[in-house]
Amino acid sequence: MTQIDVVVVGGGVVGLASALALATQGRSVCLLERDVRPGMATSTHNSQVIHAGLYYPGNTLKASLCVEGAERLYAFCARYQVPHARCGKLVVARDRSEDGALEALLALGTANGVRGLAVVDRPLIATREPHIAAVRALYSPDTGILDAAAYVATLAALCRDRGVTILTATPLVGAGPVSGGLRLDTPREQIVARVVVNAAGLQADEVSALLGGQTFRVHACRGEYAELAPARRSLVRGLVYPLPFASGHGLG
């Protein structure tokens, strides 16, 4: 039976980043990932957008951590040469009836500490996105994109460099309290950890129940995106979003 300081359950970006931070502090860390390699679930099945923090309610952790996290993510990508671009985003209004929602989003983003936000009119929209039909838009210069798969691979490599043991194809199948920590059962072995970090994403509720932790339920939501054919991708140069207040579409 192996003993270790910390076991991280889940090898997406949250689990990998947690394992990296703990190992950097000198802890012995083991990461359990049920898939054959890290980051195969939500971490690489998303829009790959670096969000600036426009939409979250003020005075919340979501708002403050998104703003701080975006800058830290840009710095990480630059340091470790993860492909990314601070390309900016337009949140567009279809007509003047959406002016109020546009101004409300500007006020919320500004209150959250998002830098450089500005409401722009048709001439600037046409300069950036000549094929987008919109009368006004909120321009967010700090929104960007990154290569999610490269980000995951970089985190995993840094974890291994710092001595993190990454066990892939290794689901958590059982657990129980023991003297000095928790016993974690996998199909191949048992591990005793002083601390367990639950970073299991959409399965975090199941893992929490298995560990005897907090009871909660994860309600998964799936976004939908349209992808232009390669021959038509020049029609849209950057990120373009509808107004969430007017359309009910997603956050970013």
Short mmCIF file of C-alpha atoms in Angstrom, two decimals:
data_model
loop_
_atom_site.label_atom_id
_atom_site.label_comp_id
_atom_site.label_asym_id
_atom_site.label_seq_id
_atom_site.Cartn_x
_atom_site.Cartn_y
_atom_site.Cartn_z
CA MET A 1 0.00 0.00 0.00
CA THR A 2 1.55 3.28 -1.18
CA GLN A 3 1.52 6.34 1.10
CA ILE A 4 1.63 9.88 -0.28
CA ASP A 5 0.93 13.45 0.82
CA VAL A 6 -1.76 14.33 -1.73
CA VAL A 7 -3.82 12.44 -4.27
CA VAL A 8 -5.55 14.52 -6.94
CA VAL A 9 -8.56 12.81 -8.53
CA GLY A 10 -9.01 14.05 -12.10
CA GLY A 11 -6.46 14.96 -14.76
CA GLY A 12 -8.09 17.92 -16.46
CA VAL A 13 -6.65 21.43 -16.26
CA VAL A 14 -7.89 21.95 -12.67
CA GLY A 15 -6.42 18.68 -11.45
CA LEU A 16 -3.13 19.17 -13.29
CA ALA A 17 -2.76 22.77 -12.10
CA SER A 18 -3.54 21.71 -8.52
CA ALA A 19 -1.02 18.88 -8.68
CA LEU A 20 1.63 21.22 -10.11
CA ALA A 21 1.09 23.83 -7.40
CA LEU A 22 1.26 21.22 -4.62
CA ALA A 23 4.36 19.54 -6.03
CA THR A 24 6.06 22.92 -6.42
CA GLN A 25 5.50 23.39 -2.66
CA GLY A 26 7.36 20.17 -1.95
CA ARG A 27 4.47 17.74 -1.45
CA SER A 28 4.52 14.23 -2.82
CA VAL A 29 1.62 14.08 -5.28
CA CYS A 30 -0.16 11.36 -7.20
CA LEU A 31 -2.80 12.15 -9.82
CA LEU A 32 -5.49 9.63 -10.80
CA GLU A 33 -6.99 10.00 -14.27
CA ARG A 34 -9.63 7.54 -15.50
CA ASP A 35 -8.96 8.18 -19.22
CA VAL A 36 -5.90 6.99 -21.12
CA ARG A 37 -4.33 10.46 -21.04
CA PRO A 38 -4.97 13.71 -19.15
CA GLY A 39 -7.46 16.30 -20.34
CA MET A 40 -9.60 14.16 -22.63
CA ALA A 41 -12.93 15.40 -21.25
CA THR A 42 -14.13 18.97 -20.64
CA SER A 43 -10.64 20.47 -20.64
CA THR A 44 -10.26 19.95 -24.39
CA HIS A 45 -13.92 19.92 -25.39
CA ASN A 46 -14.74 23.59 -25.04
CA SER A 47 -14.50 26.89 -26.92
CA GLN A 48 -10.81 27.37 -25.94
CA VAL A 49 -11.63 30.98 -25.07
CA ILE A 50 -9.72 32.93 -22.42
CA HIS A 51 -12.61 34.84 -20.90
CA ALA A 52 -12.09 38.37 -19.63
CA GLY A 53 -14.78 38.28 -16.89
CA LEU A 54 -17.65 40.27 -18.39
CA TYR A 55 -20.69 38.38 -17.27
CA TYR A 56 -20.32 37.22 -13.69
CA PRO A 57 -22.22 38.96 -10.86
CA GLY A 58 -20.17 41.60 -9.06
CA ASN A 59 -18.40 40.85 -5.77
CA THR A 60 -18.25 37.12 -6.48
CA LEU A 61 -15.33 34.73 -6.68
CA LYS A 62 -16.27 33.90 -10.27
CA ALA A 63 -15.82 37.54 -11.24
CA SER A 64 -12.56 38.21 -9.41
CA LEU A 65 -10.94 34.88 -10.24
CA CYS A 66 -11.84 35.13 -13.93
CA VAL A 67 -10.20 38.55 -14.26
CA GLU A 68 -7.08 37.52 -12.32
CA GLY A 69 -6.98 34.10 -13.95
CA ALA A 70 -7.07 35.48 -17.48
CA GLU A 71 -3.89 37.49 -16.91
CA ARG A 72 -2.17 34.59 -15.20
CA LEU A 73 -3.16 32.30 -18.06
CA TYR A 74 -1.75 34.70 -20.66
CA ALA A 75 1.49 34.86 -18.67
CA PHE A 76 1.65 31.06 -18.40
CA CYS A 77 1.08 30.62 -22.13
CA ALA A 78 3.76 33.17 -22.97
CA ARG A 79 6.27 31.61 -20.57
CA TYR A 80 5.77 28.04 -21.76
CA GLN A 81 5.03 28.80 -25.42
CA VAL A 82 1.47 27.51 -25.41
CA PRO A 83 -0.18 28.78 -28.63
CA HIS A 84 -2.58 31.60 -27.80
CA ALA A 85 -3.77 35.00 -28.97
CA ARG A 86 -5.22 38.03 -27.17
CA CYS A 87 -7.54 38.56 -30.12
CA GLY A 88 -10.39 40.49 -28.47
CA LYS A 89 -14.12 39.94 -28.71
CA LEU A 90 -17.16 41.77 -29.97
CA VAL A 91 -20.47 41.28 -28.15
CA VAL A 92 -22.91 42.54 -30.76
CA ALA A 93 -26.29 44.27 -30.65
CA ARG A 94 -28.56 43.51 -33.60
CA ASP A 95 -30.48 46.80 -33.33
CA ARG A 96 -30.88 49.82 -31.04
CA SER A 97 -33.47 48.01 -28.90
CA GLU A 98 -30.52 46.16 -27.34
CA ASP A 99 -28.69 49.35 -26.29
CA GLY A 100 -29.78 48.95 -22.68
CA ALA A 101 -28.46 45.40 -22.45
CA LEU A 102 -25.18 46.49 -24.04
CA GLU A 103 -24.71 49.32 -21.54
CA ALA A 104 -25.61 46.98 -18.66
CA LEU A 105 -22.93 44.52 -19.77
CA LEU A 106 -20.39 47.34 -20.03
CA ALA A 107 -21.20 48.46 -16.48
CA LEU A 108 -20.97 44.91 -15.11
CA GLY A 109 -17.68 44.14 -16.82
CA THR A 110 -16.17 47.45 -15.70
CA ALA A 111 -17.29 46.83 -12.11
CA ASN A 112 -15.63 43.40 -12.28
CA GLY A 113 -12.31 45.03 -13.19
CA VAL A 114 -12.19 44.05 -16.86
CA ARG A 115 -9.87 46.47 -18.65
CA GLY A 116 -10.36 48.33 -21.89
CA LEU A 117 -14.07 47.72 -22.43
CA ALA A 118 -15.76 50.11 -24.84
CA VAL A 119 -19.03 50.36 -26.70
CA VAL A 120 -18.27 50.80 -30.40
CA ASP A 121 -20.42 51.77 -33.37
CA ARG A 122 -20.78 50.41 -36.85
CA PRO A 123 -17.55 51.87 -38.36
CA LEU A 124 -15.28 50.04 -35.91
CA ILE A 125 -17.35 46.86 -36.16
CA ALA A 126 -17.00 46.98 -39.95
CA THR A 127 -13.24 47.43 -39.62
CA ARG A 128 -12.82 44.37 -37.41
CA GLU A 129 -15.65 42.18 -38.73
CA PRO A 130 -16.95 43.47 -42.10
CA HIS A 131 -19.31 40.52 -42.52
CA ILE A 132 -21.07 40.92 -39.15
CA ALA A 133 -24.42 42.73 -39.24
CA ALA A 134 -24.55 44.73 -36.00
CA VAL A 135 -25.28 48.37 -35.19
CA ARG A 136 -23.26 48.53 -31.95
CA ALA A 137 -21.07 46.20 -29.94
CA LEU A 138 -19.13 45.90 -26.72
CA TYR A 139 -15.43 45.45 -27.48
CA SER A 140 -13.40 43.40 -24.99
CA PRO A 141 -9.69 43.58 -25.91
CA ASP A 142 -8.56 41.14 -23.19
CA THR A 143 -10.63 38.18 -24.38
CA GLY A 144 -8.52 35.61 -26.21
CA ILE A 145 -8.05 32.04 -27.34
CA LEU A 146 -5.57 29.25 -26.64
CA ASP A 147 -4.74 25.74 -27.79
CA ALA A 148 -6.40 23.69 -25.04
CA ALA A 149 -4.65 20.43 -25.94
CA ALA A 150 -1.24 22.11 -25.85
CA TYR A 151 -2.12 23.72 -22.50
CA VAL A 152 -3.02 20.31 -21.02
CA ALA A 153 0.14 18.72 -22.40
CA THR A 154 2.28 21.50 -20.96
CA LEU A 155 0.72 21.18 -17.50
CA ALA A 156 1.21 17.41 -17.57
CA ALA A 157 4.86 17.76 -18.59
CA LEU A 158 5.52 20.29 -15.83
CA CYS A 159 3.84 17.99 -13.30
CA ARG A 160 6.08 15.10 -14.29
CA ASP A 161 9.15 17.35 -14.16
CA ARG A 162 8.27 18.13 -10.53
CA GLY A 163 7.83 14.51 -9.56
CA VAL A 164 4.05 14.12 -9.82
CA THR A 165 3.05 10.51 -10.44
CA ILE A 166 0.31 10.54 -13.10
CA LEU A 167 -1.65 7.30 -13.25
CA THR A 168 -3.76 7.20 -16.40
CA ALA A 169 -6.52 4.67 -17.14
CA THR A 170 -6.87 4.56 -13.37
CA PRO A 171 -10.35 5.31 -12.03
CA LEU A 172 -11.10 5.68 -8.35
CA VAL A 173 -13.28 2.69 -7.45
CA GLY A 174 -13.39 2.84 -3.65
CA ALA A 175 -12.23 4.75 -0.61
CA GLY A 176 -12.32 4.70 3.15
CA PRO A 177 -10.81 6.35 6.22
CA VAL A 178 -7.57 5.02 7.67
CA SER A 179 -5.19 6.25 10.32
CA GLY A 180 -3.65 9.50 9.08
CA GLY A 181 -5.76 9.97 5.98
CA LEU A 182 -7.86 8.22 3.34
CA ARG A 183 -7.42 4.92 1.56
CA LEU A 184 -8.03 5.18 -2.17
CA ASP A 185 -8.74 2.04 -4.18
CA THR A 186 -7.92 1.72 -7.88
CA PRO A 187 -8.24 -1.41 -10.05
CA ARG A 188 -4.51 -2.10 -9.50
CA GLU A 189 -3.54 -0.82 -6.07
CA GLN A 190 -4.40 0.99 -2.86
CA ILE A 191 -3.00 4.40 -1.99
CA VAL A 192 -3.11 6.16 1.38
CA ALA A 193 -3.18 9.96 1.15
CA ARG A 194 -3.09 12.57 3.87
CA VAL A 195 -5.15 14.89 1.64
CA VAL A 196 -7.36 14.25 -1.40
CA VAL A 197 -8.20 16.93 -3.98
CA ASN A 198 -11.43 16.27 -5.88
CA ALA A 199 -10.92 17.67 -9.39
CA ALA A 200 -13.11 15.13 -11.17
CA GLY A 201 -15.14 17.63 -13.21
CA LEU A 202 -18.52 16.28 -14.24
CA GLN A 203 -17.95 13.29 -11.95
CA ALA A 204 -16.99 15.41 -8.93
CA ASP A 205 -20.29 14.65 -7.19
CA GLU A 206 -19.75 10.90 -7.56
CA VAL A 207 -16.17 11.16 -6.30
CA SER A 208 -17.28 13.28 -3.34
CA ALA A 209 -19.87 10.67 -2.38
CA LEU A 210 -17.28 7.90 -2.71
CA LEU A 211 -14.91 9.80 -0.42
CA GLY A 212 -17.63 10.49 2.15
CA GLY A 213 -17.47 14.21 1.43
CA GLN A 214 -20.05 16.88 0.72
CA THR A 215 -23.25 15.77 -1.00
CA PHE A 216 -24.11 17.70 -4.16
CA ARG A 217 -25.21 17.09 -7.74
CA VAL A 218 -23.44 18.23 -10.90
CA HIS A 219 -25.88 19.40 -13.59
CA ALA A 220 -24.01 19.28 -16.88
CA CYS A 221 -24.67 21.91 -19.56
CA ARG A 222 -23.47 21.59 -23.14
CA GLY A 223 -22.78 24.53 -25.39
CA GLU A 224 -23.19 24.48 -29.13
CA TYR A 225 -20.85 26.12 -31.64
CA ALA A 226 -20.98 26.59 -35.39
CA GLU A 227 -17.75 25.98 -37.31
CA LEU A 228 -17.18 27.57 -40.69
CA ALA A 229 -15.85 25.48 -43.55
CA PRO A 230 -12.12 26.15 -44.16
CA ALA A 231 -12.85 28.04 -47.37
CA ARG A 232 -15.18 30.45 -45.52
CA ARG A 233 -13.30 31.03 -42.27
CA SER A 234 -12.00 34.38 -43.44
CA LEU A 235 -15.56 35.72 -43.09
CA VAL A 236 -15.07 35.98 -39.32
CA ARG A 237 -11.72 37.25 -38.08
CA GLY A 238 -12.11 36.91 -34.31
CA LEU A 239 -14.54 36.22 -31.50
CA VAL A 240 -18.13 37.41 -31.98
CA TYR A 241 -20.83 36.79 -29.37
CA PRO A 242 -24.51 37.70 -29.08
CA LEU A 243 -25.74 39.67 -26.10
CA PRO A 244 -26.42 37.12 -23.34
CA PHE A 245 -29.11 39.27 -21.68
CA ALA A 246 -31.03 39.59 -24.93
CA SER A 247 -30.47 36.12 -26.35
CA GLY A 248 -30.05 33.84 -23.36
CA HIS A 249 -26.82 32.51 -24.87
CA GLY A 250 -23.74 31.52 -22.95
CA LEU A 251 -21.31 33.36 -20.74
CA GLY A 252 -17.71 34.22 -21.46
#
